[in-house]
């Protein structure tokens, strides 16, 4: 019964259409990133980082999958490389994961502390809807990421170009080793991710996307310049 539905994710649009049998009132909600990049070079970085709030079940599942299924294999290929777990409201069950190479960092005041220190961001999400803010922020900082298809959904990231998108534990390990040990590959993926953030998630791109949604529901002002100013 609504005039318009906003969603970040085209996959969700398909689900909505399957229920409503119409799609003329569906619009992509734009997400804007600052495309700030980073200052810390490959050589000065270390470890893997995951960022999430743990009142959200998919983030708990993601940590469990990574620690229990990926880390045992990764230790054989990259011994000593630490997995840093950031975020608030960690469950007590995480304490059993603590080890020299599994560090419970907890809540972080400034996300740049994560994006300027980790060599690779990981998002081993097995479930979840929408678009993943943690993944987009990593992209905006130009930090190479290894992701599941669920985490990469609707971001525009492409496997092997702007991120590594993998599923099986062994594929996770292979992707991490490739990025962690090859500075040239790391730099290339960093630049590609940052370029994507600056082109697809710019403020200007966001204005155009929201203007299209407003026009679609019939509230777009007749004067385009005024419309853009009001959105600003």
PDB file of C-alpha atoms in Angstrom:
ATOM      1  CA  UNK A   1       0.000   0.000   0.000  1.00  0.00           C
ATOM      2  CA  UNK A   2       3.023   2.320   0.156  1.00  0.00           C
ATOM      3  CA  UNK A   3       4.105   4.649  -2.637  1.00  0.00           C
ATOM      4  CA  UNK A   4       7.731   3.615  -2.506  1.00  0.00           C
ATOM      5  CA  UNK A   5      10.030   1.019  -0.982  1.00  0.00           C
ATOM      6  CA  UNK A   6      13.703   1.764  -0.388  1.00  0.00           C
ATOM      7  CA  UNK A   7      16.266  -1.009  -0.056  1.00  0.00           C
ATOM      8  CA  UNK A   8      20.062  -1.137  -0.394  1.00  0.00           C
ATOM      9  CA  UNK A   9      19.983  -4.553  -1.972  1.00  0.00           C
ATOM     10  CA  UNK A  10      18.681  -5.607  -5.429  1.00  0.00           C
ATOM     11  CA  UNK A  11      18.466  -9.185  -4.159  1.00  0.00           C
ATOM     12  CA  UNK A  12      15.878  -8.040  -1.644  1.00  0.00           C
ATOM     13  CA  UNK A  13      13.998  -6.315  -4.470  1.00  0.00           C
ATOM     14  CA  UNK A  14      13.576  -9.703  -6.122  1.00  0.00           C
ATOM     15  CA  UNK A  15      12.118 -11.137  -2.902  1.00  0.00           C
ATOM     16  CA  UNK A  16       9.704  -8.214  -2.550  1.00  0.00           C
ATOM     17  CA  UNK A  17       8.590  -8.518  -6.176  1.00  0.00           C
ATOM     18  CA  UNK A  18       7.944 -12.226  -5.677  1.00  0.00           C
ATOM     19  CA  UNK A  19       5.518 -11.358  -2.866  1.00  0.00           C
ATOM     20  CA  UNK A  20       3.926  -8.211  -4.267  1.00  0.00           C
ATOM     21  CA  UNK A  21       3.999  -9.163  -7.962  1.00  0.00           C
ATOM     22  CA  UNK A  22       4.995  -5.584  -8.821  1.00  0.00           C
ATOM     23  CA  UNK A  23       8.227  -3.651  -8.847  1.00  0.00           C
ATOM     24  CA  UNK A  24       7.436  -0.145 -10.044  1.00  0.00           C
ATOM     25  CA  UNK A  25       7.595   1.236  -6.499  1.00  0.00           C
ATOM     26  CA  UNK A  26      10.995  -0.259  -5.609  1.00  0.00           C
ATOM     27  CA  UNK A  27      14.077   1.956  -5.425  1.00  0.00           C
ATOM     28  CA  UNK A  28      17.697   1.533  -4.427  1.00  0.00           C
ATOM     29  CA  UNK A  29      18.531   3.546  -1.314  1.00  0.00           C
ATOM     30  CA  UNK A  30      21.946   5.158  -1.868  1.00  0.00           C
ATOM     31  CA  UNK A  31      24.781   4.780   0.619  1.00  0.00           C
ATOM     32  CA  UNK A  32      27.420   7.515   0.681  1.00  0.00           C
ATOM     33  CA  UNK A  33      31.095   6.928   1.562  1.00  0.00           C
ATOM     34  CA  UNK A  34      33.843   9.480   1.997  1.00  0.00           C
ATOM     35  CA  UNK A  35      36.427   7.427   0.055  1.00  0.00           C
ATOM     36  CA  UNK A  36      39.071   8.565   2.519  1.00  0.00           C
ATOM     37  CA  UNK A  37      41.640   5.875   1.759  1.00  0.00           C
ATOM     38  CA  UNK A  38      44.402   5.097   4.257  1.00  0.00           C
ATOM     39  CA  UNK A  39      47.910   6.168   5.244  1.00  0.00           C
ATOM     40  CA  UNK A  40      49.531   2.957   6.496  1.00  0.00           C
ATOM     41  CA  UNK A  41      51.453   0.905   3.897  1.00  0.00           C
ATOM     42  CA  UNK A  42      51.338  -2.860   3.490  1.00  0.00           C
ATOM     43  CA  UNK A  43      54.628  -3.440   5.313  1.00  0.00           C
ATOM     44  CA  UNK A  44      53.520  -1.609   8.455  1.00  0.00           C
ATOM     45  CA  UNK A  45      50.315  -3.638   8.813  1.00  0.00           C
ATOM     46  CA  UNK A  46      49.662  -7.016  10.381  1.00  0.00           C
ATOM     47  CA  UNK A  47      46.854  -9.385  11.219  1.00  0.00           C
ATOM     48  CA  UNK A  48      43.286  -9.942  10.133  1.00  0.00           C
ATOM     49  CA  UNK A  49      40.330  -8.009  11.512  1.00  0.00           C
ATOM     50  CA  UNK A  50      36.592  -8.549  11.793  1.00  0.00           C
ATOM     51  CA  UNK A  51      34.267  -5.777  12.913  1.00  0.00           C
ATOM     52  CA  UNK A  52      30.720  -6.282  14.158  1.00  0.00           C
ATOM     53  CA  UNK A  53      28.112  -5.805  16.849  1.00  0.00           C
ATOM     54  CA  UNK A  54      27.403  -9.103  18.552  1.00  0.00           C
ATOM     55  CA  UNK A  55      23.767  -8.551  19.411  1.00  0.00           C
ATOM     56  CA  UNK A  56      23.358  -9.345  15.711  1.00  0.00           C
ATOM     57  CA  UNK A  57      23.394 -13.138  15.369  1.00  0.00           C
ATOM     58  CA  UNK A  58      25.044 -13.302  11.902  1.00  0.00           C
ATOM     59  CA  UNK A  59      28.172 -11.637  13.369  1.00  0.00           C
ATOM     60  CA  UNK A  60      28.385 -14.255  16.107  1.00  0.00           C
ATOM     61  CA  UNK A  61      27.991 -17.002  13.505  1.00  0.00           C
ATOM     62  CA  UNK A  62      30.707 -15.410  11.386  1.00  0.00           C
ATOM     63  CA  UNK A  63      33.273 -15.417  14.197  1.00  0.00           C
ATOM     64  CA  UNK A  64      32.415 -19.003  15.105  1.00  0.00           C
ATOM     65  CA  UNK A  65      32.879 -20.138  11.495  1.00  0.00           C
ATOM     66  CA  UNK A  66      36.190 -18.319  11.091  1.00  0.00           C
ATOM     67  CA  UNK A  67      37.745 -19.437  14.389  1.00  0.00           C
ATOM     68  CA  UNK A  68      36.568 -23.035  14.205  1.00  0.00           C
ATOM     69  CA  UNK A  69      36.912 -23.776  10.492  1.00  0.00           C
ATOM     70  CA  UNK A  70      39.348 -21.300   8.943  1.00  0.00           C
ATOM     71  CA  UNK A  71      41.915 -20.609  11.669  1.00  0.00           C
ATOM     72  CA  UNK A  72      43.065 -24.253  12.078  1.00  0.00           C
ATOM     73  CA  UNK A  73      43.942 -24.368   8.368  1.00  0.00           C
ATOM     74  CA  UNK A  74      45.381 -20.854   8.316  1.00  0.00           C
ATOM     75  CA  UNK A  75      47.764 -21.607  11.200  1.00  0.00           C
ATOM     76  CA  UNK A  76      49.479 -24.193   9.022  1.00  0.00           C
ATOM     77  CA  UNK A  77      50.016 -21.718   6.169  1.00  0.00           C
ATOM     78  CA  UNK A  78      50.593 -18.468   8.073  1.00  0.00           C
ATOM     79  CA  UNK A  79      51.659 -19.364  11.612  1.00  0.00           C
ATOM     80  CA  UNK A  80      51.506 -16.463  14.028  1.00  0.00           C
ATOM     81  CA  UNK A  81      49.125 -14.290  12.014  1.00  0.00           C
ATOM     82  CA  UNK A  82      46.507 -12.989  14.443  1.00  0.00           C
ATOM     83  CA  UNK A  83      42.761 -12.673  14.029  1.00  0.00           C
ATOM     84  CA  UNK A  84      41.519  -9.522  15.800  1.00  0.00           C
ATOM     85  CA  UNK A  85      37.832  -9.480  16.747  1.00  0.00           C
ATOM     86  CA  UNK A  86      36.416  -5.975  17.160  1.00  0.00           C
ATOM     87  CA  UNK A  87      32.968  -4.864  18.252  1.00  0.00           C
ATOM     88  CA  UNK A  88      30.631  -4.440  21.176  1.00  0.00           C
ATOM     89  CA  UNK A  89      28.544  -6.886  23.219  1.00  0.00           C
ATOM     90  CA  UNK A  90      30.696  -9.965  22.676  1.00  0.00           C
ATOM     91  CA  UNK A  91      29.055 -13.125  24.034  1.00  0.00           C
ATOM     92  CA  UNK A  92      30.772 -15.066  26.807  1.00  0.00           C
ATOM     93  CA  UNK A  93      31.249 -17.939  24.356  1.00  0.00           C
ATOM     94  CA  UNK A  94      33.955 -15.930  22.586  1.00  0.00           C
ATOM     95  CA  UNK A  95      36.253 -16.337  25.598  1.00  0.00           C
ATOM     96  CA  UNK A  96      36.885 -19.953  24.631  1.00  0.00           C
ATOM     97  CA  UNK A  97      38.302 -18.723  21.316  1.00  0.00           C
ATOM     98  CA  UNK A  98      41.008 -16.556  22.910  1.00  0.00           C
ATOM     99  CA  UNK A  99      44.542 -17.541  21.973  1.00  0.00           C
ATOM    100  CA  UNK A 100      47.837 -15.926  21.008  1.00  0.00           C
ATOM    101  CA  UNK A 101      46.506 -15.568  17.481  1.00  0.00           C
ATOM    102  CA  UNK A 102      42.824 -14.916  18.319  1.00  0.00           C
ATOM    103  CA  UNK A 103      42.503 -11.571  20.100  1.00  0.00           C
ATOM    104  CA  UNK A 104      39.255 -10.214  21.524  1.00  0.00           C
ATOM    105  CA  UNK A 105      39.667  -6.476  20.979  1.00  0.00           C
ATOM    106  CA  UNK A 106      36.092  -5.471  21.833  1.00  0.00           C
ATOM    107  CA  UNK A 107      34.579  -2.055  21.247  1.00  0.00           C
ATOM    108  CA  UNK A 108      36.752   0.379  19.299  1.00  0.00           C
ATOM    109  CA  UNK A 109      36.230   4.139  19.627  1.00  0.00           C
ATOM    110  CA  UNK A 110      37.720   5.062  16.248  1.00  0.00           C
ATOM    111  CA  UNK A 111      37.352   2.769  13.240  1.00  0.00           C
ATOM    112  CA  UNK A 112      40.560   4.155  11.767  1.00  0.00           C
ATOM    113  CA  UNK A 113      42.390   2.264  14.527  1.00  0.00           C
ATOM    114  CA  UNK A 114      41.197  -0.873  12.741  1.00  0.00           C
ATOM    115  CA  UNK A 115      41.522   0.276   9.142  1.00  0.00           C
ATOM    116  CA  UNK A 116      45.035   1.661   9.663  1.00  0.00           C
ATOM    117  CA  UNK A 117      46.421  -1.439  11.386  1.00  0.00           C
ATOM    118  CA  UNK A 118      44.920  -4.575   9.831  1.00  0.00           C
ATOM    119  CA  UNK A 119      46.500  -5.974   6.699  1.00  0.00           C
ATOM    120  CA  UNK A 120      43.241  -7.667   5.683  1.00  0.00           C
ATOM    121  CA  UNK A 121      39.617  -7.192   6.716  1.00  0.00           C
ATOM    122  CA  UNK A 122      37.507 -10.346   6.758  1.00  0.00           C
ATOM    123  CA  UNK A 123      33.720 -10.733   6.747  1.00  0.00           C
ATOM    124  CA  UNK A 124      32.869 -14.457   6.969  1.00  0.00           C
ATOM    125  CA  UNK A 125      29.119 -13.862   7.169  1.00  0.00           C
ATOM    126  CA  UNK A 126      26.965 -16.896   6.508  1.00  0.00           C
ATOM    127  CA  UNK A 127      23.622 -15.068   6.746  1.00  0.00           C
ATOM    128  CA  UNK A 128      22.241 -11.557   6.840  1.00  0.00           C
ATOM    129  CA  UNK A 129      20.241  -9.153   4.703  1.00  0.00           C
ATOM    130  CA  UNK A 130      20.654  -5.649   3.354  1.00  0.00           C
ATOM    131  CA  UNK A 131      24.098  -4.273   2.643  1.00  0.00           C
ATOM    132  CA  UNK A 132      26.989  -4.628   5.066  1.00  0.00           C
ATOM    133  CA  UNK A 133      28.217  -1.309   6.452  1.00  0.00           C
ATOM    134  CA  UNK A 134      31.438  -2.860   7.739  1.00  0.00           C
ATOM    135  CA  UNK A 135      32.299  -4.003   4.208  1.00  0.00           C
ATOM    136  CA  UNK A 136      31.554  -0.597   2.669  1.00  0.00           C
ATOM    137  CA  UNK A 137      33.625   1.213   5.306  1.00  0.00           C
ATOM    138  CA  UNK A 138      36.533  -1.140   4.625  1.00  0.00           C
ATOM    139  CA  UNK A 139      36.163  -0.382   0.939  1.00  0.00           C
ATOM    140  CA  UNK A 140      36.146   3.361   1.655  1.00  0.00           C
ATOM    141  CA  UNK A 141      39.409   2.967   3.582  1.00  0.00           C
ATOM    142  CA  UNK A 142      40.937   0.971   0.749  1.00  0.00           C
ATOM    143  CA  UNK A 143      41.705  -2.052   2.922  1.00  0.00           C
ATOM    144  CA  UNK A 144      41.677  -5.341   0.968  1.00  0.00           C
ATOM    145  CA  UNK A 145      38.932  -7.701   2.102  1.00  0.00           C
ATOM    146  CA  UNK A 146      38.130 -11.388   2.004  1.00  0.00           C
ATOM    147  CA  UNK A 147      34.375 -11.962   2.093  1.00  0.00           C
ATOM    148  CA  UNK A 148      31.634 -14.517   1.721  1.00  0.00           C
ATOM    149  CA  UNK A 149      29.070 -13.979  -1.061  1.00  0.00           C
ATOM    150  CA  UNK A 150      26.596 -12.899   1.637  1.00  0.00           C
ATOM    151  CA  UNK A 151      28.964 -10.174   2.848  1.00  0.00           C
ATOM    152  CA  UNK A 152      29.753  -9.001  -0.686  1.00  0.00           C
ATOM    153  CA  UNK A 153      26.097  -8.883  -1.767  1.00  0.00           C
ATOM    154  CA  UNK A 154      25.001  -5.560  -3.314  1.00  0.00           C
ATOM    155  CA  UNK A 155      28.375  -3.881  -2.663  1.00  0.00           C
ATOM    156  CA  UNK A 156      29.657  -4.002  -6.240  1.00  0.00           C
ATOM    157  CA  UNK A 157      32.856  -5.749  -5.135  1.00  0.00           C
ATOM    158  CA  UNK A 158      34.160  -8.249  -7.682  1.00  0.00           C
ATOM    159  CA  UNK A 159      36.095 -11.394  -6.820  1.00  0.00           C
ATOM    160  CA  UNK A 160      39.748 -11.161  -7.717  1.00  0.00           C
ATOM    161  CA  UNK A 161      39.485  -7.492  -8.690  1.00  0.00           C
ATOM    162  CA  UNK A 162      38.327  -5.413  -5.718  1.00  0.00           C
ATOM    163  CA  UNK A 163      37.969  -8.167  -3.089  1.00  0.00           C
ATOM    164  CA  UNK A 164      38.284 -11.903  -2.643  1.00  0.00           C
ATOM    165  CA  UNK A 165      34.864 -13.571  -2.439  1.00  0.00           C
ATOM    166  CA  UNK A 166      35.068 -17.136  -1.132  1.00  0.00           C
ATOM    167  CA  UNK A 167      33.017 -19.810   0.630  1.00  0.00           C
ATOM    168  CA  UNK A 168      34.852 -22.980   1.694  1.00  0.00           C
ATOM    169  CA  UNK A 169      37.417 -22.874   4.544  1.00  0.00           C
ATOM    170  CA  UNK A 170      40.209 -23.868   2.159  1.00  0.00           C
ATOM    171  CA  UNK A 171      39.252 -21.118  -0.286  1.00  0.00           C
ATOM    172  CA  UNK A 172      39.335 -18.686   2.630  1.00  0.00           C
ATOM    173  CA  UNK A 173      42.865 -19.724   3.498  1.00  0.00           C
ATOM    174  CA  UNK A 174      44.105 -19.532  -0.098  1.00  0.00           C
ATOM    175  CA  UNK A 175      42.672 -16.037  -0.533  1.00  0.00           C
ATOM    176  CA  UNK A 176      44.091 -14.736   2.739  1.00  0.00           C
ATOM    177  CA  UNK A 177      47.549 -16.145   2.013  1.00  0.00           C
ATOM    178  CA  UNK A 178      47.560 -14.574  -1.445  1.00  0.00           C
ATOM    179  CA  UNK A 179      46.734 -11.094  -0.170  1.00  0.00           C
ATOM    180  CA  UNK A 180      48.746 -11.319   3.027  1.00  0.00           C
ATOM    181  CA  UNK A 181      52.026 -12.278   1.385  1.00  0.00           C
ATOM    182  CA  UNK A 182      51.934 -10.417  -1.945  1.00  0.00           C
ATOM    183  CA  UNK A 183      52.403  -6.661  -1.497  1.00  0.00           C
ATOM    184  CA  UNK A 184      51.762  -5.902  -5.166  1.00  0.00           C
ATOM    185  CA  UNK A 185      48.509  -7.875  -5.199  1.00  0.00           C
ATOM    186  CA  UNK A 186      47.458  -6.206  -1.946  1.00  0.00           C
ATOM    187  CA  UNK A 187      48.114  -2.735  -3.342  1.00  0.00           C
ATOM    188  CA  UNK A 188      46.261  -3.467  -6.561  1.00  0.00           C
ATOM    189  CA  UNK A 189      43.174  -4.679  -4.700  1.00  0.00           C
ATOM    190  CA  UNK A 190      43.343  -1.725  -2.321  1.00  0.00           C
ATOM    191  CA  UNK A 191      43.338   0.735  -5.211  1.00  0.00           C
ATOM    192  CA  UNK A 192      40.495  -1.052  -6.998  1.00  0.00           C
ATOM    193  CA  UNK A 193      38.304  -1.111  -3.883  1.00  0.00           C
ATOM    194  CA  UNK A 194      38.936   2.563  -3.188  1.00  0.00           C
ATOM    195  CA  UNK A 195      38.183   3.490  -6.785  1.00  0.00           C
ATOM    196  CA  UNK A 196      34.870   1.616  -6.543  1.00  0.00           C
ATOM    197  CA  UNK A 197      33.978   3.445  -3.328  1.00  0.00           C
ATOM    198  CA  UNK A 198      34.723   6.830  -4.831  1.00  0.00           C
ATOM    199  CA  UNK A 199      32.740   6.186  -8.011  1.00  0.00           C
ATOM    200  CA  UNK A 200      29.714   4.175  -6.847  1.00  0.00           C
ATOM    201  CA  UNK A 201      29.295   5.664  -3.375  1.00  0.00           C
ATOM    202  CA  UNK A 202      30.117   9.327  -3.860  1.00  0.00           C
ATOM    203  CA  UNK A 203      27.871  12.085  -2.504  1.00  0.00           C
ATOM    204  CA  UNK A 204      26.965  13.074  -6.069  1.00  0.00           C
ATOM    205  CA  UNK A 205      25.994   9.496  -6.875  1.00  0.00           C
ATOM    206  CA  UNK A 206      23.876   9.403  -3.723  1.00  0.00           C
ATOM    207  CA  UNK A 207      21.997  12.576  -4.683  1.00  0.00           C
ATOM    208  CA  UNK A 208      21.125  11.104  -8.069  1.00  0.00           C
ATOM    209  CA  UNK A 209      19.871   7.889  -6.504  1.00  0.00           C
ATOM    210  CA  UNK A 210      17.675   9.629  -3.962  1.00  0.00           C
ATOM    211  CA  UNK A 211      16.354  12.058  -6.577  1.00  0.00           C
ATOM    212  CA  UNK A 212      15.276   9.089  -8.694  1.00  0.00           C
ATOM    213  CA  UNK A 213      13.382   7.613  -5.734  1.00  0.00           C
ATOM    214  CA  UNK A 214      11.680  10.930  -4.946  1.00  0.00           C
ATOM    215  CA  UNK A 215      10.701  11.341  -8.580  1.00  0.00           C
ATOM    216  CA  UNK A 216       9.291   7.822  -8.596  1.00  0.00           C
ATOM    217  CA  UNK A 217       6.875   8.577  -5.758  1.00  0.00           C
ATOM    218  CA  UNK A 218       5.821  11.910  -7.220  1.00  0.00           C
ATOM    219  CA  UNK A 219       7.408  14.301  -4.720  1.00  0.00           C
ATOM    220  CA  UNK A 220      10.320  15.413  -6.876  1.00  0.00           C
ATOM    221  CA  UNK A 221      10.256  19.273  -7.056  1.00  0.00           C
ATOM    222  CA  UNK A 222       9.913  20.756 -10.546  1.00  0.00           C
ATOM    223  CA  UNK A 223      13.126  22.758 -10.199  1.00  0.00           C
ATOM    224  CA  UNK A 224      16.042  20.317 -10.263  1.00  0.00           C
ATOM    225  CA  UNK A 225      18.521  22.733  -8.720  1.00  0.00           C
ATOM    226  CA  UNK A 226      16.235  23.333  -5.761  1.00  0.00           C
ATOM    227  CA  UNK A 227      15.803  19.583  -5.335  1.00  0.00           C
ATOM    228  CA  UNK A 228      19.533  19.002  -5.136  1.00  0.00           C
ATOM    229  CA  UNK A 229      20.011  21.868  -2.688  1.00  0.00           C
ATOM    230  CA  UNK A 230      17.257  20.555  -0.423  1.00  0.00           C
ATOM    231  CA  UNK A 231      18.837  17.095  -0.388  1.00  0.00           C
ATOM    232  CA  UNK A 232      22.200  18.628   0.492  1.00  0.00           C
TER     233      UNK A 232
END
